Short mmCIF file of C-alpha atoms in Angstrom, two decimals:
data_model
loop_
_atom_site.label_atom_id
_atom_site.label_comp_id
_atom_site.label_asym_id
_atom_site.label_seq_id
_atom_site.Cartn_x
_atom_site.Cartn_y
_atom_site.Cartn_z
CA UNK A 415 52.24 21.65 13.37
CA UNK A 416 49.43 21.41 15.90
CA UNK A 417 47.80 24.47 14.30
CA UNK A 418 48.22 22.92 10.84
CA UNK A 419 46.57 19.69 11.98
CA UNK A 420 43.74 21.61 13.64
CA UNK A 421 43.23 23.62 10.45
CA UNK A 422 43.04 20.46 8.32
CA UNK A 423 40.52 18.89 10.74
CA UNK A 424 38.49 22.10 10.71
CA UNK A 425 38.52 22.20 6.91
CA UNK A 426 37.39 18.56 6.78
CA UNK A 427 34.54 19.29 9.19
CA UNK A 428 33.46 22.24 7.05
CA UNK A 429 33.54 20.06 3.93
CA UNK A 430 31.37 17.40 5.59
CA UNK A 431 28.85 20.05 6.67
CA UNK A 432 28.77 21.40 3.10
CA UNK A 433 28.38 17.97 1.48
CA UNK A 434 25.63 16.91 3.89
CA UNK A 435 23.67 20.09 3.08
CA UNK A 436 23.90 21.59 6.58
CA UNK A 437 25.35 24.90 5.35
CA UNK A 438 22.84 25.04 2.49
CA UNK A 439 20.00 24.66 5.02
CA UNK A 440 21.03 27.82 6.83
CA UNK A 441 19.06 31.01 6.01
CA UNK A 442 21.30 32.82 3.50
CA UNK A 443 18.97 34.90 1.36
CA UNK A 444 19.62 38.02 3.42
CA UNK A 445 23.40 37.69 3.26
CA UNK A 446 25.52 39.80 0.94
CA UNK A 447 29.04 39.82 -0.50
CA UNK A 448 31.39 36.89 0.16
CA UNK A 449 29.16 35.21 2.79
CA UNK A 450 26.31 34.93 0.30
CA UNK A 451 28.69 33.67 -2.41
CA UNK A 452 29.93 31.00 0.02
CA UNK A 453 26.35 30.02 0.87
CA UNK A 454 25.46 29.67 -2.81
CA UNK A 455 28.59 27.60 -3.43
CA UNK A 456 27.60 25.35 -0.52
CA UNK A 457 24.23 24.73 -2.17
CA UNK A 458 25.98 23.70 -5.37
CA UNK A 459 28.45 21.37 -3.61
CA UNK A 460 25.84 19.68 -1.37
CA UNK A 461 24.89 16.12 -2.25
CA UNK A 462 21.51 15.99 -4.01
CA UNK A 463 20.34 13.20 -1.70
CA UNK A 464 21.18 15.34 1.33
CA UNK A 465 19.13 18.29 0.05
CA UNK A 466 16.02 16.10 0.06
CA UNK A 467 16.19 15.73 3.86
CA UNK A 468 15.13 18.06 6.65
CA UNK A 469 17.83 20.20 8.31
CA UNK A 470 17.78 18.10 11.48
CA UNK A 471 18.37 14.91 9.48
CA UNK A 472 21.24 16.58 7.62
CA UNK A 473 22.83 17.54 10.93
CA UNK A 474 22.47 14.00 12.26
CA UNK A 475 24.11 12.52 9.15
CA UNK A 476 26.98 15.01 9.29
CA UNK A 477 27.59 14.23 12.97
CA UNK A 478 27.69 10.48 12.23
CA UNK A 479 30.47 11.13 9.71
CA UNK A 480 32.41 13.49 11.98
CA UNK A 481 32.42 11.27 15.07
CA UNK A 482 31.54 11.29 18.80
CA UNK A 483 33.21 14.60 19.70
CA UNK A 484 30.96 16.41 17.23
CA UNK A 485 27.91 14.80 18.82
CA UNK A 486 29.02 16.38 22.09
CA UNK A 487 29.71 19.71 20.37
CA UNK A 488 26.24 19.70 18.82
CA UNK A 489 24.58 18.88 22.12
CA UNK A 490 26.58 21.61 23.85
CA UNK A 491 25.68 24.22 21.22
CA UNK A 492 22.03 23.24 21.69
CA UNK A 493 22.41 24.86 25.12
CA UNK A 494 23.55 28.12 23.48
CA UNK A 495 20.69 29.53 21.36
CA UNK A 496 22.33 32.92 21.87
CA UNK A 497 25.24 31.62 19.75
CA UNK A 498 23.60 29.44 17.07
CA UNK A 499 20.05 30.83 17.04
CA UNK A 500 16.86 29.28 18.38
CA UNK A 501 15.96 27.24 15.28
CA UNK A 502 19.39 25.67 15.00
CA UNK A 503 19.46 25.03 18.76
CA UNK A 504 16.21 23.07 18.46
CA UNK A 505 17.67 20.94 15.66
CA UNK A 506 20.87 20.34 17.61
CA UNK A 507 18.88 19.34 20.69
CA UNK A 508 17.33 16.53 18.63
CA UNK A 509 20.72 14.95 17.92
CA UNK A 510 20.58 11.42 19.24
CA UNK A 511 23.48 10.56 21.52
CA UNK A 512 23.45 6.98 20.21
CA UNK A 513 26.68 5.51 18.92
CA UNK A 514 27.87 2.06 17.96
CA UNK A 515 28.80 -0.11 20.92
CA UNK A 516 32.39 -1.15 21.46
CA UNK A 517 33.38 -4.74 22.34
CA UNK A 518 32.69 -6.08 25.80
CA UNK A 519 36.36 -7.12 26.10
CA UNK A 520 37.50 -3.48 25.74
CA UNK A 521 35.04 -2.42 28.44
CA UNK A 522 36.38 -5.10 30.80
CA UNK A 523 39.96 -3.99 30.12
CA UNK A 524 39.03 -0.36 30.90
CA UNK A 525 37.30 -1.37 34.15
CA UNK A 526 40.18 -3.54 35.35
CA UNK A 527 42.74 -0.82 34.52
CA UNK A 528 40.69 1.85 36.30
CA UNK A 529 39.89 -0.13 39.46
CA UNK A 530 43.00 -2.34 39.63
CA UNK A 531 40.96 -5.53 40.16
CA UNK A 532 39.82 -8.43 38.00
CA UNK A 533 36.30 -8.26 36.61
CA UNK A 534 35.31 -11.51 38.40
CA UNK A 535 36.34 -9.99 41.73
CA UNK A 536 34.17 -6.94 41.07
CA UNK A 537 30.98 -8.40 39.62
CA UNK A 538 29.19 -11.73 39.96
CA UNK A 539 28.22 -11.36 36.30
CA UNK A 540 28.93 -8.76 33.62
CA UNK A 541 26.66 -8.52 30.58
CA UNK A 542 26.74 -7.10 27.07
CA UNK A 543 26.23 -3.35 26.48
CA UNK A 544 22.62 -2.17 26.72
CA UNK A 545 23.18 1.44 25.57
CA UNK A 546 25.99 3.45 23.98
CA UNK A 547 26.55 7.19 23.77
CA UNK A 548 29.31 9.47 22.54
CA UNK A 549 31.46 9.27 25.66
CA UNK A 550 30.52 6.00 27.38
CA UNK A 551 28.35 2.91 27.21
CA UNK A 552 26.31 1.06 29.83
CA UNK A 553 26.42 -2.64 30.74
CA UNK A 554 24.12 -4.60 32.97
CA UNK A 555 25.86 -6.51 35.78
CA UNK A 556 25.30 -8.15 39.16
CA UNK A 557 27.08 -7.72 42.47
CA UNK A 558 26.78 -9.78 45.65
CA UNK A 559 26.37 -7.99 48.97
CA UNK A 560 25.79 -9.92 52.21
CA UNK A 561 25.14 -13.05 50.21
CA UNK A 562 22.42 -11.40 48.13
CA UNK A 563 22.76 -10.61 44.40
CA UNK A 564 21.57 -7.25 43.12
CA UNK A 565 21.55 -5.80 39.63
CA UNK A 566 23.66 -2.74 38.80
CA UNK A 567 24.33 -0.50 35.81
CA UNK A 568 27.99 -0.09 34.84
CA UNK A 569 28.93 2.96 32.76
CA UNK A 570 32.32 2.62 31.02
CA UNK A 571 34.29 5.32 29.16
CA UNK A 572 34.67 4.81 25.40
CA UNK A 573 38.27 3.77 24.53
CA UNK A 574 40.30 6.58 22.95
CA UNK A 575 37.54 9.16 23.32
CA UNK A 576 39.69 11.58 25.33
CA UNK A 577 42.43 11.63 22.69
CA UNK A 578 39.99 12.14 19.80
CA UNK A 579 38.02 14.79 21.64
CA UNK A 580 41.03 16.90 22.59
CA UNK A 581 42.33 16.66 19.03
CA UNK A 582 39.03 18.03 17.74
CA UNK A 583 39.02 20.58 20.56
CA UNK A 584 42.08 22.21 18.98
CA UNK A 585 39.99 22.77 15.85
CA UNK A 586 37.16 24.27 17.92
CA UNK A 587 39.54 26.74 19.55
CA UNK A 588 41.00 27.66 16.17
CA UNK A 589 37.52 28.35 14.78
CA UNK A 590 36.62 30.40 17.85
CA UNK A 591 39.78 32.53 17.62
CA UNK A 592 39.23 33.15 13.89
CA UNK A 593 35.63 34.10 14.58
CA UNK A 594 36.62 36.60 17.27
CA UNK A 595 39.32 38.06 15.04
CA UNK A 596 37.38 38.41 11.77
CA UNK A 597 33.75 38.73 12.96
CA UNK A 598 33.78 41.62 15.47
CA UNK A 599 30.03 41.43 16.07
CA UNK A 600 30.45 37.94 17.55
CA UNK A 601 32.83 39.03 20.31
CA UNK A 602 29.93 39.82 22.64
CA UNK A 603 29.11 36.09 22.55
CA UNK A 604 32.67 35.23 23.64
CA UNK A 605 33.27 32.25 21.31
CA UNK A 606 36.64 31.39 22.88
CA UNK A 607 35.05 31.40 26.35
CA UNK A 608 32.22 29.23 25.02
CA UNK A 609 34.80 26.74 23.73
CA UNK A 610 36.59 26.79 27.09
CA UNK A 611 33.27 25.98 28.77
CA UNK A 612 32.77 23.06 26.38
CA UNK A 613 36.27 21.79 27.18
CA UNK A 614 35.69 22.05 30.93
CA UNK A 615 32.26 20.41 30.95
CA UNK A 616 33.48 17.55 28.78
CA UNK A 617 36.56 17.00 30.97
CA UNK A 618 34.18 16.64 33.91
CA UNK A 619 31.90 14.33 31.93
CA UNK A 620 34.86 12.12 31.00
CA UNK A 621 35.75 11.51 34.66
CA UNK A 622 33.21 9.07 36.06
CA UNK A 623 34.23 9.96 39.62
CA UNK A 624 32.95 13.49 39.14
CA UNK A 625 29.63 12.25 37.79
CA UNK A 626 29.39 9.96 40.80
CA UNK A 627 30.03 12.95 43.07
CA UNK A 628 27.25 14.88 41.31
CA UNK A 629 24.86 11.97 41.91
CA UNK A 630 25.89 11.93 45.56
CA UNK A 631 25.32 15.68 45.98
CA UNK A 632 21.96 15.68 44.22
CA UNK A 633 20.96 12.59 46.21
CA UNK A 634 21.71 14.35 49.51
CA UNK A 635 19.81 17.47 48.40
CA UNK A 636 16.71 15.48 47.42
CA UNK A 637 16.66 12.72 50.05
CA UNK A 638 13.55 14.19 51.67
CA UNK A 639 11.86 15.40 48.45
CA UNK A 640 8.61 13.70 47.48
CA UNK A 641 8.54 11.78 44.22
CA UNK A 642 12.12 12.37 43.00
CA UNK A 643 15.45 10.63 43.47
CA UNK A 644 18.68 9.63 41.69
CA UNK A 645 20.42 6.22 41.62
CA UNK A 646 22.73 5.26 44.49
CA UNK A 647 26.42 5.04 43.56
CA UNK A 648 28.59 2.00 44.35
CA UNK A 649 31.83 3.85 45.22
CA UNK A 650 33.81 0.60 45.64
CA UNK A 651 33.30 -0.10 41.91
CA UNK A 652 33.69 3.48 40.66
CA UNK A 653 36.85 5.04 39.23
CA UNK A 654 38.05 7.49 36.59
CA UNK A 655 36.82 5.33 33.69
CA UNK A 656 33.85 3.53 35.27
CA UNK A 657 30.87 4.27 37.48
CA UNK A 658 28.64 1.59 39.02
CA UNK A 659 25.10 2.51 40.10
CA UNK A 660 21.94 0.76 41.14
CA UNK A 661 19.86 -0.59 38.29
CA UNK A 662 16.62 1.35 37.74
CA UNK A 663 13.52 -0.69 37.00
CA UNK A 664 11.15 1.90 35.62
CA UNK A 665 9.46 3.18 32.49
CA UNK A 666 11.20 5.85 30.44
CA UNK A 667 9.32 9.13 30.42
CA UNK A 668 9.18 9.19 26.61
CA UNK A 669 7.12 5.98 26.67
CA UNK A 670 3.71 7.64 27.14
CA UNK A 671 1.79 4.49 26.20
CA UNK A 672 3.77 2.44 28.72
CA UNK A 673 3.18 5.00 31.47
CA UNK A 674 -0.55 5.08 30.78
CA UNK A 675 -0.76 1.28 30.64
CA UNK A 676 0.97 1.08 34.03
CA UNK A 677 -1.74 3.30 35.49
CA UNK A 678 0.40 6.38 36.13
CA UNK A 679 -1.21 9.83 36.40
CA UNK A 680 0.59 11.73 33.62
CA UNK A 681 -0.59 15.14 34.88
CA UNK A 682 0.77 14.42 38.36
CA UNK A 683 4.11 13.31 36.88
CA UNK A 684 4.33 16.54 34.84
CA UNK A 685 3.69 18.67 37.92
CA UNK A 686 6.18 16.68 39.99
CA UNK A 687 8.86 17.06 37.30
CA UNK A 688 8.56 20.87 37.10
CA UNK A 689 8.36 21.37 40.87
CA UNK A 690 11.38 19.11 41.43
CA UNK A 691 13.44 21.00 38.86
CA UNK A 692 12.54 24.41 40.33
CA UNK A 693 13.18 23.14 43.84
CA UNK A 694 16.67 21.99 42.88
CA UNK A 695 17.37 25.25 41.04
CA UNK A 696 16.08 27.77 43.59
CA UNK A 697 16.60 25.96 46.88
CA UNK A 698 19.86 24.14 46.19
CA UNK A 699 21.42 26.06 43.29
CA UNK A 700 22.40 22.69 41.77
CA UNK A 701 20.35 21.01 39.04
CA UNK A 702 20.44 18.16 36.53
CA UNK A 703 21.12 19.96 33.23
CA UNK A 704 20.30 17.12 30.83
CA UNK A 705 16.75 16.19 31.80
CA UNK A 706 15.50 14.94 28.45
CA UNK A 707 12.91 12.12 28.61
CA UNK A 708 15.49 9.44 27.80
CA UNK A 709 17.25 10.26 31.09
CA UNK A 710 14.08 10.15 33.21
CA UNK A 711 12.44 6.98 34.53
CA UNK A 712 9.17 6.54 36.43
CA UNK A 713 9.08 3.80 39.07
CA UNK A 714 5.92 1.82 39.91
CA UNK A 715 5.03 4.18 42.79
CA UNK A 716 5.31 7.25 40.50
CA UNK A 717 8.75 8.39 41.72
CA UNK A 718 10.85 10.09 39.05
CA UNK A 719 14.44 8.82 38.82
CA UNK A 720 16.96 10.92 36.87
CA UNK A 721 20.04 9.21 35.39
CA UNK A 722 23.09 10.34 33.37
CA UNK A 723 24.32 13.31 35.41
CA UNK A 724 27.34 14.13 33.27
CA UNK A 725 26.07 17.71 32.83
CA UNK A 726 24.97 19.65 35.91
CA UNK A 727 24.23 23.34 36.41
CA UNK A 728 24.93 25.62 39.36
CA UNK A 729 23.43 28.96 40.34
CA UNK A 730 24.79 31.24 43.04
CA UNK A 731 22.51 33.05 45.47
CA UNK A 732 22.61 36.19 43.31
CA UNK A 733 21.54 34.27 40.20
CA UNK A 734 18.74 32.51 42.08
CA UNK A 735 17.42 35.83 43.38
CA UNK A 736 17.72 37.24 39.87
CA UNK A 737 15.66 34.37 38.43
CA UNK A 738 12.96 34.54 41.12
CA UNK A 739 12.56 38.33 40.87
CA UNK A 740 12.33 38.18 37.08
CA UNK A 741 9.61 35.52 37.17
CA UNK A 742 7.72 37.37 39.91
CA UNK A 743 8.09 40.71 38.06
CA UNK A 744 6.54 39.25 34.92
CA UNK A 745 3.69 37.71 36.91
CA UNK A 746 2.72 41.07 38.49
CA UNK A 747 3.68 43.08 35.35
CA UNK A 748 6.30 45.13 37.20
CA UNK A 749 8.60 45.58 34.19
CA UNK A 750 10.53 48.43 35.81
CA UNK A 751 11.56 46.10 38.62
CA UNK A 752 12.58 43.37 36.16
CA UNK A 753 14.80 45.91 34.39
CA UNK A 754 16.28 47.14 37.67
CA UNK A 755 17.16 43.57 38.67
CA UNK A 756 19.21 43.21 35.48
CA UNK A 757 21.16 46.36 36.30
CA UNK A 758 21.59 45.49 39.99
CA UNK A 759 22.99 42.09 39.02
CA UNK A 760 25.44 43.78 36.64
CA UNK A 761 24.14 41.89 33.61
CA UNK A 762 23.42 45.03 31.56
CA UNK A 763 26.17 47.69 31.19
CA UNK A 764 25.54 50.88 33.19
CA UNK A 765 25.71 53.16 30.15
CA UNK A 766 22.23 51.98 29.12
CA UNK A 767 19.01 53.51 30.39
CA UNK A 768 16.95 51.47 32.87
CA UNK A 769 13.64 52.85 31.59
CA UNK A 770 14.53 52.05 27.98
CA UNK A 771 15.36 48.49 29.04
CA UNK A 772 12.05 48.31 30.94
CA UNK A 773 10.28 49.31 27.72
CA UNK A 774 11.93 46.38 25.92
CA UNK A 775 10.90 44.08 28.78
CA UNK A 776 7.30 45.32 28.45
CA UNK A 777 7.36 44.34 24.77
CA UNK A 778 7.98 40.76 25.93
CA UNK A 779 5.59 40.68 28.90
CA UNK A 780 2.44 42.29 27.50
CA UNK A 781 1.83 39.77 24.67
CA UNK A 782 2.30 36.93 27.15
CA UNK A 783 -0.31 38.38 29.52
CA UNK A 784 -2.80 38.29 26.68
CA UNK A 785 -2.59 34.50 26.58
CA UNK A 786 -4.24 31.88 28.74
CA UNK A 787 -2.17 30.44 31.56
CA UNK A 788 -1.96 27.07 29.82
CA UNK A 789 -0.19 28.56 26.79
CA UNK A 790 2.29 30.81 28.61
CA UNK A 791 5.71 29.21 28.44
CA UNK A 792 8.23 30.19 31.10
CA UNK A 793 11.00 28.82 28.87
CA UNK A 794 9.80 30.94 25.93
CA UNK A 795 9.71 33.99 28.20
CA UNK A 796 13.36 33.50 29.16
CA UNK A 797 14.28 32.89 25.50
CA UNK A 798 12.69 36.18 24.44
CA UNK A 799 14.34 37.93 27.36
CA UNK A 800 17.81 36.82 26.28
CA UNK A 801 17.07 37.91 22.70
CA UNK A 802 16.21 41.43 23.88
CA UNK A 803 19.40 41.69 25.94
CA UNK A 804 21.36 41.61 22.67
CA UNK A 805 20.12 45.15 22.03
CA UNK A 806 21.59 46.25 25.37
CA UNK A 807 25.02 44.60 25.10
CA UNK A 808 24.31 42.03 27.79
CA UNK A 809 27.29 39.69 27.78
CA UNK A 810 26.71 35.95 27.67
CA UNK A 811 26.00 34.38 31.08
CA UNK A 812 26.80 30.68 30.73
CA UNK A 813 25.00 29.60 33.89
CA UNK A 814 21.77 31.39 32.89
CA UNK A 815 21.77 30.03 29.35
CA UNK A 816 22.25 26.48 30.66
CA UNK A 817 19.31 27.09 32.98
CA UNK A 818 17.23 28.36 30.03
CA UNK A 819 18.08 25.31 27.93
CA UNK A 820 17.19 22.91 30.75
CA UNK A 821 13.94 24.73 31.45
CA UNK A 822 13.00 24.51 27.77
CA UNK A 823 13.57 20.74 27.84
CA UNK A 824 11.81 20.13 31.17
CA UNK A 825 8.81 22.26 30.25
CA UNK A 826 8.61 20.48 26.89
CA UNK A 827 8.55 17.09 28.63
CA UNK A 828 5.82 18.31 30.99
CA UNK A 829 3.65 19.54 28.10
CA UNK A 830 4.13 16.20 26.35
CA UNK A 831 2.75 14.47 29.43
CA UNK A 832 -0.03 17.07 29.88
CA UNK A 833 -0.88 19.22 26.82
CA UNK A 834 -2.95 21.57 29.03
CA UNK A 835 -0.10 21.99 31.51
CA UNK A 836 -0.25 25.28 33.48
CA UNK A 837 3.35 26.20 34.13
CA UNK A 838 2.63 29.18 36.38
CA UNK A 839 0.08 27.47 38.62
CA UNK A 840 2.31 24.42 39.04
CA UNK A 841 5.45 26.40 39.83
CA UNK A 842 3.74 28.89 42.18
CA UNK A 843 4.15 26.82 45.41
CA UNK A 844 7.90 26.39 44.87
CA UNK A 845 8.67 29.89 43.54
CA UNK A 846 6.36 31.55 46.10
CA UNK A 847 7.93 29.70 49.00
CA UNK A 848 11.43 30.63 47.84
CA UNK A 849 10.49 34.30 47.40
CA UNK A 850 8.91 34.37 50.88
CA UNK A 851 11.97 32.79 52.42
CA UNK A 852 14.61 34.81 50.59
CA UNK A 853 13.06 38.15 49.60
CA UNK A 854 10.81 38.70 52.62
CA UNK A 855 11.58 39.07 56.36
CA UNK A 856 13.18 35.64 56.55
CA UNK A 857 15.41 36.58 53.64
CA UNK A 858 16.47 39.79 55.37
CA UNK A 859 17.45 37.84 58.48
CA UNK A 860 19.42 35.40 56.33
CA UNK A 861 21.20 38.28 54.56
CA UNK A 862 21.99 39.85 57.94
CA UNK A 863 23.54 36.58 59.14
CA UNK A 864 25.62 36.35 55.95
CA UNK A 865 26.74 39.98 56.39
CA UNK A 866 27.73 39.27 60.01
CA UNK A 867 29.81 36.27 58.93
CA UNK A 868 31.48 38.38 56.24
CA UNK A 869 32.37 41.10 58.78
CA UNK A 870 33.84 38.54 61.18
CA UNK A 871 35.89 37.05 58.35
CA UNK A 872 37.06 40.54 57.33
CA UNK A 873 38.08 41.34 60.91
CA UNK A 874 40.16 38.16 61.08
CA UNK A 875 41.96 39.13 57.86
CA UNK A 876 42.54 42.78 58.93
CA UNK A 877 46.21 42.33 59.96
CA UNK A 878 47.08 40.60 56.68
CA UNK A 879 45.16 43.22 54.68
CA UNK A 880 47.08 46.01 56.45
CA UNK A 881 50.44 44.40 55.58
CA UNK A 882 49.46 43.95 51.93
CA UNK A 883 48.15 47.52 51.73
CA UNK A 884 51.46 48.87 53.03
CA UNK A 885 53.39 46.75 50.52
CA UNK A 886 51.14 47.94 47.68
CA UNK A 887 51.67 51.55 48.73
CA UNK A 888 55.46 51.11 48.53
CA UNK A 889 55.17 49.49 45.09
CA UNK A 890 53.03 52.37 43.81
CA UNK A 891 55.59 54.91 45.11
CA UNK A 892 58.39 53.07 43.31
CA UNK A 893 56.32 52.88 40.14
CA UNK A 894 55.61 56.62 40.26
CA UNK A 895 59.32 57.34 40.72
CA UNK A 896 60.81 54.94 38.15
CA UNK A 897 57.86 54.16 35.84
CA UNK A 898 56.33 50.81 34.87
CA UNK A 899 58.89 48.40 33.45
CA UNK A 900 58.82 44.88 32.10
CA UNK A 901 61.76 42.62 32.75
CA UNK A 902 63.44 41.08 29.71
CA UNK A 903 61.75 37.68 30.13
CA UNK A 904 58.25 39.22 30.27
CA UNK A 905 58.84 41.37 27.16
CA UNK A 906 60.23 38.35 25.29
CA UNK A 907 57.23 36.18 26.30
CA UNK A 908 54.73 38.83 25.16
CA UNK A 909 56.44 39.18 21.78
CA UNK A 910 56.66 35.41 21.32
CA UNK A 911 52.97 34.90 22.17
CA UNK A 912 51.87 37.63 19.77
CA UNK A 913 54.02 36.23 16.96
CA UNK A 914 52.71 32.71 17.55
CA UNK A 915 49.08 33.91 17.55
CA UNK A 916 49.53 35.80 14.27
CA UNK A 917 51.44 32.96 12.64
CA UNK A 918 48.85 30.35 13.72
CA UNK A 919 46.00 32.39 12.27
CA UNK A 920 47.80 32.86 8.94
CA UNK A 921 48.74 29.18 8.71
CA UNK A 922 45.16 28.15 9.46
CA UNK A 923 43.74 30.44 6.78
CA UNK A 924 46.25 29.18 4.18
CA UNK A 925 45.56 25.55 5.01
CA UNK A 926 41.78 26.05 4.79
CA UNK A 927 42.15 27.95 1.51
CA UNK A 928 44.43 25.28 -0.03
CA UNK A 929 42.07 22.54 1.13
CA UNK A 930 39.09 24.24 -0.53
CA UNK A 931 41.10 24.75 -3.75
CA UNK A 932 42.03 21.06 -3.72
CA UNK A 933 38.39 20.03 -3.19
CA UNK A 934 37.21 22.31 -6.01
CA UNK A 935 39.93 20.91 -8.33
CA UNK A 936 38.85 17.33 -7.53
CA UNK A 937 35.25 18.20 -8.39
CA UNK A 938 36.13 19.63 -11.82
#
């Protein structure tokens, strides 16, 4: 019955997207067969009023009807242009994470249940909501420390959001499984894995303690950085459903007139923003992955303060080296090296030719070198790079696509502050320092130290490895003598899982088909 419910919810979502003209706004002229027939039918069924709006407005209206979990889905898919396409990703990125507020009494009940204390024992005063998003809303409050009152921001989880989200998540998984089964060309994009990533990131975002931990980690990483910080967390008043942070008195970065009136140097802020982001990415391997201007404040002294750290990105040392070498390779026009880095990192399957891939990389790099430095977009370069990798069967790399999305947003904010922003000149001090420290002599010494630690660790595990190797050898001998066999429970579980998967897919298709027939009958 869970599959039936998921299928009905999926069919309803599809109907809303059709009625709001979202499907009709998709490019369908080049389609053929049943897909084109479905696209034409969607144009007929769309509301006339919806067709008069731009695609982004249609998306926003559809999301309002579908609810908070679809806001989060849209924002997540905006990070995956490889899945939805660049144009649709841009429209999804514009979705406003603004929802209706819920009553103050419900927020107080959630806080008291999460922290096990009365609201009056926690806060000297607790105000009305000042902002509301799909997962939580923020209240202004005051706390008293050492006899002195200070203002804080209290972020409270939206009541019932976990239940609604995980219900809709069943529909997302159903759609992903159907896509993998019936659209073979989409398997490279791993739709089920994408949905699993959405589920994991949203689980993290729905636990305020994990967001608090992210603030703490980023705060430690940046404590000595010039011109950037994050709010301090009040751990005493933070739990699963609530996080309490210092109140930020600053100007939002999307308020250009306010920043100018306050006397801020917009060019300096743009440079500081880019350098801070690259420093976090390359040096720390941990970055704020939702740095749109609504989440960035500028304090009176010009310090940038980033809030709302529900989404964070991580890069391992290999990925950071990959990124730095790619950027450096494009700067010096060493396309062969850029191609080799892809193969060394294992991102492009070995059956492809390195020189052929280098030729594709050259097709991206040469047009960019014909532009002035002010018009070269690092984010656009990475976007084009990921488009080319489709030709070479490069599987989706979630961490790199999240980096690309964040870089697109951050670079866009910087160009809004400074239309003549020179991305390469601004990023050179940070990227150059990282390359010198990690790809030059210092980097070799660091790699040697890491290799020494790995050898010591391996030596400590040698006795255990020897025992396991002997056991494996005996198992292989037994397998060679008697063959590979499943016990009865394993065989039964495999058969049951396969039957359930097939039955769920058939039920989902029948439910969707019957729903569409019912809708068509109602329209006649």
